[in-house]
Structure formats: structure tokens, C-alpha cells
XYZ file of C-alpha atoms in Angstrom:
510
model
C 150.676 -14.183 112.918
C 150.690 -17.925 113.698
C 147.726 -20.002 112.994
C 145.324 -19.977 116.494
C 142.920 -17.982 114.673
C 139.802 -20.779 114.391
C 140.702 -21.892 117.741
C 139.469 -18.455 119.526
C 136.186 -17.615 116.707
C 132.721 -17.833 117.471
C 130.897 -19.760 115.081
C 130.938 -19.120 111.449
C 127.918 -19.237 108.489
C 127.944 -20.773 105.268
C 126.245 -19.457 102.138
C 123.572 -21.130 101.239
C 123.133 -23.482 98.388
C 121.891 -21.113 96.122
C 124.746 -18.381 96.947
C 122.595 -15.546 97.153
C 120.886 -14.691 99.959
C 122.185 -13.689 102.970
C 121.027 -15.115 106.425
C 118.589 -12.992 108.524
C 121.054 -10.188 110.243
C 120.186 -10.107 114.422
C 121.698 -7.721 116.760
C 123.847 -9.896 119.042
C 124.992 -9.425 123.026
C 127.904 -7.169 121.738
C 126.246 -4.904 119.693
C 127.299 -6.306 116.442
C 125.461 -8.471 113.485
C 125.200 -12.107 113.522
C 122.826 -14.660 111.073
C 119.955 -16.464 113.419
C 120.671 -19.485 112.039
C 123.423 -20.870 113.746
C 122.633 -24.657 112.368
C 126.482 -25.140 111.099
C 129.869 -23.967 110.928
C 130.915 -22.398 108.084
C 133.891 -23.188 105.550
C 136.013 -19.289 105.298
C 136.909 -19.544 109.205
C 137.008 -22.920 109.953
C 138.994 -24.483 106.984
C 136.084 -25.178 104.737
C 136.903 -24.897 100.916
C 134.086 -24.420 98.061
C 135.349 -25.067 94.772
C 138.474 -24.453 93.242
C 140.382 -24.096 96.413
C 138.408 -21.051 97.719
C 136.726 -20.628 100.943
C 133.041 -20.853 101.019
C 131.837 -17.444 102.571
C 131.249 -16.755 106.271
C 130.967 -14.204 108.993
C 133.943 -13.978 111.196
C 133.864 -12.517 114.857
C 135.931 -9.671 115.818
C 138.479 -11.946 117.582
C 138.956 -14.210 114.662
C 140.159 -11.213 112.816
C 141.935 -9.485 115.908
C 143.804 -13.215 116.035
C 144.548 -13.374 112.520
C 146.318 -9.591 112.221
C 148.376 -9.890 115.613
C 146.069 -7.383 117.251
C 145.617 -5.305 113.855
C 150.009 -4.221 113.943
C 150.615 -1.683 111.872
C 153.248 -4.233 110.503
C 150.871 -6.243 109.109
C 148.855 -2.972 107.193
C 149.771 -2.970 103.332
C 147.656 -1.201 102.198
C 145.919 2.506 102.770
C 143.072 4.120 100.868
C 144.219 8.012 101.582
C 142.457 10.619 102.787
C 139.081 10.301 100.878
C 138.100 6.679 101.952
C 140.471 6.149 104.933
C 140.207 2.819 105.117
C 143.198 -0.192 105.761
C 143.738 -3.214 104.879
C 145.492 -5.637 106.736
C 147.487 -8.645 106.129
C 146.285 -12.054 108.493
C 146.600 -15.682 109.044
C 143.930 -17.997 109.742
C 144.173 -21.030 111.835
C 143.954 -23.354 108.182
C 147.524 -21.297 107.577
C 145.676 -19.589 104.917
C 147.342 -15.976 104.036
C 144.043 -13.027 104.383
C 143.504 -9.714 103.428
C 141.404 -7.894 106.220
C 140.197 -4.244 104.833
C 139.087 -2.310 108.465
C 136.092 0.504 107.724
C 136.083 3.945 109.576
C 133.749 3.719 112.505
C 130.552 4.823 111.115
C 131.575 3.919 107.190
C 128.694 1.648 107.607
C 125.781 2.471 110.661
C 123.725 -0.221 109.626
C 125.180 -3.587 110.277
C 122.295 -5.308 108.081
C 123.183 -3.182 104.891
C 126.973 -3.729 105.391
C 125.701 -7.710 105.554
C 123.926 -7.549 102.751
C 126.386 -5.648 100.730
C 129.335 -8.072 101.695
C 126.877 -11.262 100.839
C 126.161 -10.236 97.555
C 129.741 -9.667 96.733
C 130.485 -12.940 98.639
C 128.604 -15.096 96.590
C 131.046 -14.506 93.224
C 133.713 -16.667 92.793
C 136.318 -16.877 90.037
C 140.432 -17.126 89.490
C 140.567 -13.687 88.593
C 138.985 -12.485 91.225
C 140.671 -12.015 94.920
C 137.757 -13.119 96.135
C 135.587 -12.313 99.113
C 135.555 -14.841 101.427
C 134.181 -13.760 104.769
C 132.927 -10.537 106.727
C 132.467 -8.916 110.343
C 129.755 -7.268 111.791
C 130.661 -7.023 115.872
C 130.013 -3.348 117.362
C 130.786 -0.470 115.598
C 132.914 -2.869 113.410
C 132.818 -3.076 109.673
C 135.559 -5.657 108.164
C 135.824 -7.595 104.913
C 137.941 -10.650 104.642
C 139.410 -11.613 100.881
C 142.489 -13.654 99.789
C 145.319 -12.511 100.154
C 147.406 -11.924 97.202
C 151.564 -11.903 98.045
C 152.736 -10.292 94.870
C 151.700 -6.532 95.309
C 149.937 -4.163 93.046
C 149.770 -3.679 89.453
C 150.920 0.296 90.750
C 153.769 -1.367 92.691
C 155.595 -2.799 89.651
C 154.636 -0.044 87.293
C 155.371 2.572 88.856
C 157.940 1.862 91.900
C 159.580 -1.312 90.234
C 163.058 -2.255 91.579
C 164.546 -5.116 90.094
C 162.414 -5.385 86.305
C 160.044 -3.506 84.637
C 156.743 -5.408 83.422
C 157.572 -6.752 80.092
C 155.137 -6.107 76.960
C 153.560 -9.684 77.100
C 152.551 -9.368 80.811
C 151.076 -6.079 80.401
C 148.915 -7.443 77.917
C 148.162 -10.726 80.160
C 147.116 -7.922 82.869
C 144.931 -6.180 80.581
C 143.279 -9.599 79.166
C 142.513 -10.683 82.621
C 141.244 -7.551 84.110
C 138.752 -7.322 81.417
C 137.659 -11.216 81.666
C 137.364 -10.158 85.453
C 134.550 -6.947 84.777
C 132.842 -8.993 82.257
C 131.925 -12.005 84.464
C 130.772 -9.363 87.360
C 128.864 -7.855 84.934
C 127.227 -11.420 83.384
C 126.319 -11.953 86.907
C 124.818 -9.051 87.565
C 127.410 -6.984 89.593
C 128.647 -4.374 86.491
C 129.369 -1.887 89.101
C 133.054 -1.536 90.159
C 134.406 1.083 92.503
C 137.403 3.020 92.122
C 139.204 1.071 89.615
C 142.710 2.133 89.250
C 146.183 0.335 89.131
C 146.337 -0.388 92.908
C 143.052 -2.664 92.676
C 145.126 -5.120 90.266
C 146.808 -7.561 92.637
C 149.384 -10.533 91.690
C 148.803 -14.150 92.995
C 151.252 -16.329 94.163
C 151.379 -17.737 90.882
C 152.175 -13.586 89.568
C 148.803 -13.971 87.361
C 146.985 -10.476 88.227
C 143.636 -10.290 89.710
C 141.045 -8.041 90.557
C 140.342 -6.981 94.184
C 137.017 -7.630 95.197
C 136.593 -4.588 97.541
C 135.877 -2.761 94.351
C 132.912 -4.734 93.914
C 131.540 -2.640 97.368
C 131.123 0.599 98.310
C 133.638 2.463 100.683
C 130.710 3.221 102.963
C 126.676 3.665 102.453
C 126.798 6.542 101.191
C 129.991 7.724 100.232
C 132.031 8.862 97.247
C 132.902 6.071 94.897
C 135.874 7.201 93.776
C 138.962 8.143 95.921
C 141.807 8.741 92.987
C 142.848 12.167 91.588
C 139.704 14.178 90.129
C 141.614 14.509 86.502
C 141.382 10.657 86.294
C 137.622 10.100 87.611
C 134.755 9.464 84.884
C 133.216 13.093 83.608
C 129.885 11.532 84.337
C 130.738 11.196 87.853
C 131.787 14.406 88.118
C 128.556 15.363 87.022
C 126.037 13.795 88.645
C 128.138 11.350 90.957
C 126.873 8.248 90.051
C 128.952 5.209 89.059
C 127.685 3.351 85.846
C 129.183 0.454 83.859
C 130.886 2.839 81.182
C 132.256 4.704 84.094
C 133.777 1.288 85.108
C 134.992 1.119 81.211
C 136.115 4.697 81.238
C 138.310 3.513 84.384
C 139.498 0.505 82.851
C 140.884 2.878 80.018
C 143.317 4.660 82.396
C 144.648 0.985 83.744
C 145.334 0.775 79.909
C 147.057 4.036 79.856
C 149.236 2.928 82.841
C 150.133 -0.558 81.077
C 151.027 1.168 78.184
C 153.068 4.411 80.050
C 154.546 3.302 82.537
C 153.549 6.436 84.553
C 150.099 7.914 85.909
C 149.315 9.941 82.844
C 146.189 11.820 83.696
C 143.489 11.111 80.697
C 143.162 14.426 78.689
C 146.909 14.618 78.666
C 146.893 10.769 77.233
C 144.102 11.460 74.612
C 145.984 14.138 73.501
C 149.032 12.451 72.330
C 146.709 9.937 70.881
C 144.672 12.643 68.682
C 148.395 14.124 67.635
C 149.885 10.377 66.609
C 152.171 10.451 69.248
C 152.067 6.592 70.365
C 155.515 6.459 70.860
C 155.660 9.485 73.156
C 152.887 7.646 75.148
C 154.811 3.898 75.622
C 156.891 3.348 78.546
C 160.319 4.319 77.530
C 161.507 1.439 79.472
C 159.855 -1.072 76.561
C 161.920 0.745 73.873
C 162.099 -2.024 71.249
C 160.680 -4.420 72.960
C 157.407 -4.355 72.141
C 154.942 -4.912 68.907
C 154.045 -1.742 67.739
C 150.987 -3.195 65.676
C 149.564 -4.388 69.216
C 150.492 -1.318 70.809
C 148.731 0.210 68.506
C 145.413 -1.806 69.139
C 145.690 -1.293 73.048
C 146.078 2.355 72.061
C 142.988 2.467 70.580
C 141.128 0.426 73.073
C 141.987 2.824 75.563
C 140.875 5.666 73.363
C 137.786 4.270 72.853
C 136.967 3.502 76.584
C 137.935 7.090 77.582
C 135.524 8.918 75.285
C 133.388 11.915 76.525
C 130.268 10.312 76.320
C 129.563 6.806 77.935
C 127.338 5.659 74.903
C 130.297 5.849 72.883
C 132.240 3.123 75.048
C 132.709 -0.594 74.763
C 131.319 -2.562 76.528
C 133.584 -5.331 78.869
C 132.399 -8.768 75.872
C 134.338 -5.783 73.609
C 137.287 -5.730 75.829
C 137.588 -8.978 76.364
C 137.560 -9.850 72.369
C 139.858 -7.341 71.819
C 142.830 -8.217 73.920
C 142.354 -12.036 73.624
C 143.940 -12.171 70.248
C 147.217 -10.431 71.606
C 147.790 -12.806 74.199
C 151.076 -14.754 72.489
C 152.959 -16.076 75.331
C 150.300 -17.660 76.935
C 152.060 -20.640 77.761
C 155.084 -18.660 79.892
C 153.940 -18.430 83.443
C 153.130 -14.951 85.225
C 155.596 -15.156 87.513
C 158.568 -15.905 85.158
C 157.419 -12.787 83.417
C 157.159 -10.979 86.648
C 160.415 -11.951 87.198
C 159.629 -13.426 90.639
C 159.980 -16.636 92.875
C 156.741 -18.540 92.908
C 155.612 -18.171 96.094
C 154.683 -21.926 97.288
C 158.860 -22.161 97.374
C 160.013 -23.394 100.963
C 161.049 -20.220 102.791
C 164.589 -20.459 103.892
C 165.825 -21.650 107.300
C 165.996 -17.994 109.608
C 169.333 -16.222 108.933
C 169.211 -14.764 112.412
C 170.932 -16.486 114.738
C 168.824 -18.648 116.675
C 168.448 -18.966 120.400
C 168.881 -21.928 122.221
C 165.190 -22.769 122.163
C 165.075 -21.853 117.912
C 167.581 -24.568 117.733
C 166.258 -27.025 119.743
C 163.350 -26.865 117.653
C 164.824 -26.408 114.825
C 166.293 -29.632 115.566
C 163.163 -30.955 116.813
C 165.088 -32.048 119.921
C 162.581 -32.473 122.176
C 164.357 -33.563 125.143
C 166.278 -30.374 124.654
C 163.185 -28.324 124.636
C 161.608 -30.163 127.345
C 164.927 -29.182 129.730
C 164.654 -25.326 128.504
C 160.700 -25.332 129.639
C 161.520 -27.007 132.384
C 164.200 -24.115 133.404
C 161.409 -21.237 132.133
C 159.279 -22.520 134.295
C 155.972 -19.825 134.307
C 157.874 -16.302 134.152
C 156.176 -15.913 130.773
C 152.462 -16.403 132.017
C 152.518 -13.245 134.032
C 149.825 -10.719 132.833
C 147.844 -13.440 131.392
C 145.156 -13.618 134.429
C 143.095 -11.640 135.742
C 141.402 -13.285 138.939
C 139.396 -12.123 141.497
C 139.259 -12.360 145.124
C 136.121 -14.360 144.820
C 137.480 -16.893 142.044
C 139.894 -18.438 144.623
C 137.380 -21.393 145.416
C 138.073 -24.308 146.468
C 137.778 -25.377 142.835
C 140.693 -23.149 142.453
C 142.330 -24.816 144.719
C 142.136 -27.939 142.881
C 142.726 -26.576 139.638
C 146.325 -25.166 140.736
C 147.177 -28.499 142.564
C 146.311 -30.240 139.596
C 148.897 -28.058 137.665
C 151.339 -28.667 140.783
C 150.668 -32.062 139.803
C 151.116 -31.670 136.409
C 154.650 -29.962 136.970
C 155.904 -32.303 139.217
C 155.005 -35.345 136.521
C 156.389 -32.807 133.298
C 160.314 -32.726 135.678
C 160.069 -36.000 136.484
C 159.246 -36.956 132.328
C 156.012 -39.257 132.905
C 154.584 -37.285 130.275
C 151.124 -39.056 130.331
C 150.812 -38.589 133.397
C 151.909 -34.661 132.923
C 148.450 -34.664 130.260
C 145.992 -35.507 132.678
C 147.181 -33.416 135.392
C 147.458 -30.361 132.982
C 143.850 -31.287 131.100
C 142.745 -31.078 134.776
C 143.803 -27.819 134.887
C 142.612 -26.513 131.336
C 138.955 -28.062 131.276
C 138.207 -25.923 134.551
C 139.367 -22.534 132.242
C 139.125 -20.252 135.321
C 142.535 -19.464 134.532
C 144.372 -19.576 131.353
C 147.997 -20.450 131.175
C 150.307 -20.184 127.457
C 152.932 -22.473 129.532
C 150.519 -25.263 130.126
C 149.381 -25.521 127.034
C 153.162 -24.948 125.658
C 154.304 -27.937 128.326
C 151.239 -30.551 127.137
C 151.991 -29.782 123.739
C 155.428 -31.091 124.260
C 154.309 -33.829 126.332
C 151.897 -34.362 123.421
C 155.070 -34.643 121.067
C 157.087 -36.995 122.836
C 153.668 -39.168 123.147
C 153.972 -39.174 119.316
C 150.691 -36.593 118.803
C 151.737 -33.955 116.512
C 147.794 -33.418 115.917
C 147.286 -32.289 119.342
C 150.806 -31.077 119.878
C 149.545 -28.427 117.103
C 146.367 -27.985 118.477
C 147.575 -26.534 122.043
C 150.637 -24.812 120.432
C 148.492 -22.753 118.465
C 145.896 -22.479 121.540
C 148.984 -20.788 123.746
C 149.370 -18.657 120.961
C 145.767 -17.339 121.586
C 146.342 -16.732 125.201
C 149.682 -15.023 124.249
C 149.788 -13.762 120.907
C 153.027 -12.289 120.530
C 154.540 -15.713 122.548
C 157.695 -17.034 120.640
C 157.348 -20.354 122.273
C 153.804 -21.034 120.918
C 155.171 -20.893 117.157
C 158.411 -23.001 117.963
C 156.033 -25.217 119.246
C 153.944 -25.135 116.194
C 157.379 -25.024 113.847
C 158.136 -28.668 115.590
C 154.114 -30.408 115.602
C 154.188 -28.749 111.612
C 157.408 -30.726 111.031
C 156.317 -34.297 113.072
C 153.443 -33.638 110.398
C 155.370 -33.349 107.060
C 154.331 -30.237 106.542
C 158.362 -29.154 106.442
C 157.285 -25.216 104.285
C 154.950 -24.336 107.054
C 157.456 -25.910 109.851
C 160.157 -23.639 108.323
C 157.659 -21.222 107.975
C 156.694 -20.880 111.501
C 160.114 -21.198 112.863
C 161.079 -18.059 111.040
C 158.272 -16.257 112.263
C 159.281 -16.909 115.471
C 162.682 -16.179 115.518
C 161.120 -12.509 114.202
C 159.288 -12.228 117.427
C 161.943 -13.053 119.786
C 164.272 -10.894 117.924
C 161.437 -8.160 118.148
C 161.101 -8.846 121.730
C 164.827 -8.443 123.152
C 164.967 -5.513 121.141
C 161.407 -3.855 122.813
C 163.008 -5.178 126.362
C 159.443 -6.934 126.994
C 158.600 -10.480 128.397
């Protein structure tokens, strides 16, 4: 996806001081939700971080999101709700590099964009590490999207129940457990007890493999639709009844993630209870922890999970009870989630492409720049067409003007009086009439060899926006990245490219 995604966003709001109200929701000119406040940019979009690393919340425009998710590919969806609450989420990238999660609502999910607002606020506000927390939201039309962090390990379902290299081992099972529970009880000690559809494809892994909750749960599907989307032999009998979502029901949910820990499989919970009620434990435990686990803690998870799926909600614990009953099996605490995963952690450089590179790739790759100034040079604008739309009427005299500057600017770029090449092209781009990737892929270069990665970056990511899918705009990016130190990201954004350009000689397009 590139990082333009700041670059091409309307203005973003903060939370307030006190975290809990939400702005004043306005129709705007497009039909969609904005705060009437507008006194400050906020931290999610922009780059802003609250504590601990997180964003601080904000509302993102339809473009920032469109940006971030190359147009919403279905290459970039990894995750789908099914048929009940048909809803995707998407993976993104912000401008800050920051990895997103982007969940996409059915059209009318949500009619009122002040309610949706509201909702996402109040679910906004909460911030802790086991959390995926919220961290921004969009309002624009008939749009409805939530933005959270994105977590690159998959789902707790993923490596239960579809594993491929490992199985979970006993210790990490419990870890997931421990922290799903801390998780409930802090939404429920600040007031937010309600979870939605909690199930094994909620629990997400960090980049450090710890688990977390998905905050999505913490919201609604839509105003006023069902709350839970999974199989009706594992939903709540409360629910069933009078289909309304309490805090047991959230309990009586957490029990089947226990039953899945402890299985290995989606055992359906009358089925589980009964093997419970016959002293058939072993029956019950994944038969892929044979001897590998404690039985005495099995044993206590066991009847945990018994206890949260009784009949009657009274009769459940309550999440301080979950939480003080898995703490004391939590022995390995000082191996890291990921070495129990049994994956890389993901901060790791990503390797150099293993595709072979074209002659542009290298050059970058290389950070050659008077290699990559000769193959602009030779590209000249072929891959600017369909960029413009113009007019009859726009060709002005300024237009006029504006081109010759860019004449200008060409003749200077050939000729390699690079500062020279700025101006002319600045010329051309503070008009904006018309928008041109290979101007601002040409002054980034010219930026380069004027030794300004900061700017190089900035109009390398800025011809991405004009040109999303552009392979040039991320070389361009790989090379300011690396003038910058920033060598993972560099590598990072080379690879991506070489993907598109791959993907683009094999679709035949420009």
C-alpha cells in the first residue's frame, strides 16, 4: 500500500482531554459526518501517538482509508464476518508506515452517521496492550468504517484450528486465556462489559505473538442488528431467548474460547459439558498436547469453563474471577509469545525481493541515482496517461504557463541542473490544475541528488497518491527511506514494489 495516505486526508480530530465525549457530529458537503470543531489535527491520521505507542483517536475521510487499502483490493481483505454480519475487514497503511485494520459496514449497517460516531467514540476512548485498539473512524456518505491496529500474527482460530507448522503449546494457551480475561475485565471496570460475538477469531496475535482482543467486539455489527454471528449451538441460551447480550453472556462466550484452548477443535458447548459431567477430560484435550501438558491445570481450566457455561447467568463468574483464576497458571511468563508461537518477531528486516528485479528495482536498490535519473529520463511521461482529466475551458493561459514551466523543468532534469529542475517543476505543481506522478517522481529525485531525503519522501509518496498502483512512487520511497536510515522500511518498500511491477506485466497494464 505505500505510505501517501496523510498526504491525500482531510483533516483529522483528536479526543478530547477527558477521552469521552465525542465532538458535535455535522452533516458535511458529501453527505457524510464530520466534528464542527475543526481547531486541530488529530494524532490516528496524521502520525500523532497517545501513550504507549498508540494513536490518539480521530476521524479519517473516505480517501485516507481508500489510500491506505489500495482502493479497498480484495488482496488486502483478511478477514470476513459470513453471511449474518457481512462485513470486511481490510488490511492498510498509513502515511506514518503504520500497519491498519479497516473493518467496511454494509451500506445501511448504520443510517445514522451520529450514532455510528458516537458508538465508535466511546469505544475509541479505551486504550490498553491487550486490546487491538480503536484508533480512528469514517463517517463520509453512506460510509461506515472503523480503523484499529493491525495485528500481523492471525487469529487465535487460525493456529488452533488450521495450524501448519506447530500446534499452540500448553503454556501459550494458558497465556491466551490469562490475557483475554485481563482484556473483558478492564472493559468492564470502565464501563464497557458488553462484548459482541466473542469467539476464537476475535483473539488476534501482535507482532510480538502476545494475543489480544479485537476491539470491534466492543461495537455492534449495525444499530440494530443481531449480536452474535457464530453457530446457534455456541450462542448464550439467554440470547436465544430474549436476544439481548449481557455480561454473563460475554462470560458464557469466553467459556467456549476455553473449550477451544483446551480442544483443539470447535466443540459445540452441550457436547463439551457433557464430557465434563462424565469425567472425560482427557477425551476433551487436544490430542495434539498428549503429554505435554499439566493435567492438575487442565483440570482447573476445565472447570473454569464449566462454570462460565452454566444454564443460568447468575451462576457465572464474573471476569475479577477469571482473571484470578488463570493468573496462578501462568509459569512461563518470562518466554516470549512469539517463541511459543513458534514465529519470527515481526519488527525483523524483511528480506531483499527474491524476484528478479528490473533495471529500475536495481538501480534503487542500489540507490544509484544517476542510474535512476537516466531510466526517468528515457520513461519520459508514458506513465502519466489517464491521470488528467481537463477540460476545454482549463486550457488558459495559466495553462499555458504551467506546461512551459514543466517544459522548463524537463529541459533542466536532461540537462542535470537539478535545482533548477525544482523550481521549474514546483511551478508546475503549486498551480495543481493538472496532476502529474512523473513530476513529482522526477523532483523527488532531483530532491535526492540535492541531498533531501525529507522531501524526496514527501513527493514520492505524493506520486503515489496520484497513481496508486505506480511502481516508481515506492522505488522512490524504497531510496528517500534508505538516505534516511530507515534501511526495514527501505527494504520494505522496495519489495512492495517489485510486487506491483511483477503484478503489472502480468495484468498487461501501464
Amino acid at each position: 500500500m505505500g505510505c501517501c495516505q496523510s498526504l491525500c486526508s482531510d483533516e483529522h480530530q483528536p479526543l478530547g482531554k477527558d477521552g469521552a465525549q465525542p465532538p458535535q457530529v455535522t452533516q458535511n458537503h458529501r453527505g457524510g459526518a464530520t466534528t464542527a470543531d475543526n481547531g486541530g489535527i488529530g494524532g490516528g491520521g496524521a502520525g500523532g501517538v497517545a501513550g504507549g505507542g498508540i494513536p490518539s483517536f480521530s476521524e479519517f475521510s473516505f480517501s485516507d482509508l481508500k489510500a491506505a487499502t489500495n482502493n479497498f483490493s480484495s488482496d488486502n481483505i483478511v478477514s470476513e464476518s459470513g453471511e449474518k454480519a457481512p462485513n470486511l475487514v481490510y488490511k492498510g497503511r498509513l502515511q506514518n508506515r503504520r500497519w491498519i485494520a479497516v473493518k467496511k459496514f454494509t451500506k445501511m449497517a448504520w443510517p445514522d452517521p451520529k450514532q455510528f460516531a458516537e458508538e465508535a467514540w466511546g469505544v475509541g476512548k479505551f486504550r490498553h496492550n491487550r486490546l487491538a485498539n480503536l484508533i480512528g473512524y469514517c463517517c463520509d456518505g453512506d460510509e461506515r468504517l472503523l480503523v484499529a491496529e493491525f495485528m500481523p500474527n492471525d487469529t487465535l482460530a487460525k493456529h488452533l484450528f488450521h495450524w501448519e507448522n506447530q500446534t499452540i503449546e500448553w503454556a501459550m494457551r494458558l497465556r491466551v486465556g490469562y490475557y483475554i480475561a485481563e482484556a473483558l475485565d478492564y472493559c468492564s471496570t470502565e464501563g464497557r462489559p458488553l462484548y459482541h460475538d466473542l469467539n476464537a477469531y476475535r483473539v488476534l496475535f501482535d507482532e510480538d505473538g502476545d494475543p489480544r482482543l479485537s476491539c470491534f467486539g466492543l461495537m455492534k455489527n449495525s444499530r440494530d442488528g443481531k449480536s452474535y454471528s457464530t453457530n446457534l449451538a455456541y450462542t448464550p441460551p439467554e440470547y436465544l431467548r430474549n436476544g439481548r447480550v449481557t455480561p454473563e453472556s460475554v462470560t458464557y462466550s469466553f467459556g467456549t474460547v476455553l473449550l477451544d484452548l483446551l480442544s483443539g477443535k470447535h466443540i459445540p458447548p452441550s457436547h463439551a459439558l457433557d464430557m465434563i459431567r462424565g469425567k472425560n477430560i482427557i477425551l476433551l484435550m487436544d490430542s495434539h498436547l498428549e503429554g505435554k501438558f499439566s493435567t492438575e491445570e487442565a483440570t482447573v481450566v476445565v472447570e473454569l469453563a464449566s462454570q462460565c457455561l452454566q444454564y443460568e447467568p447468575r451462576e457465572r463468574p464474573n471476569t475479577k474471577d477469571l482473571v484470578a483464576t488463570l493468573a496462578p497458571l501462568q509459569t512461563k511468563s518470562d518466554v516470549p509469545s512469539y517463541v511459543m508461537l513458534g514465529i519470527k518477531k515481526h519488527d525483523e528486516a524483511p528480506s531483499t525481493p527474491q524476484r528478479p528485479l528490473s533495471p529500475l528495482g536495481e538501480a534503487c536498490s542500489r540507490m544509484d541515482l544517476t542510474a535512476i535519473h537516466q531510466i526517468l529520463v528515457m520513461t519520459h511521461y508514458r506513465d502519466d496517461e489517464g491521470t488528467n482529466e481537463l477540460s476545454f475551458q482549463e486550457w488558459t493561459q495559466q495553462m499555458k504557463d504551467m506546461l512551459d514551466a514543466r517544459k522548463r523543468g524537463d529541459q533542466a532534469f536532461r540537462e542535470k541542473d537539478f535545482k533548477t529542475a525544482i523550481d521549474c517543476y514546483s511551478q508546475f505543481i503549486d498551480v495543481g490544475t493538472m496532476v502529474s506522478p512523473t513530476v513529482f517522481g522526477r523532483r523527488s529525485l532531483c530532491y535526492l541528488l540535492c541531498d533531501q531525503p525529507d522531501a524526496a519522501l514527501r513527493d514520492a509518496m505524493q506520486a503515489q497518491c496520484v497513481y496508486p498502483d505506480w511502481p516508481t512512487a515506492f522505488y522512490m520511497q524504497s531510496v528517500a527511506l534508505a538516505k534516511l536510515n530507515m534501511n526495514t522500511d527501505a527494504a520494505d518498500m522496495l519489495n512492495e514494489a517489485s510486487q506491483l511491477e511483477e503484478k503489472r506485466q502480468r495484468g498487461g497494464g501501464k
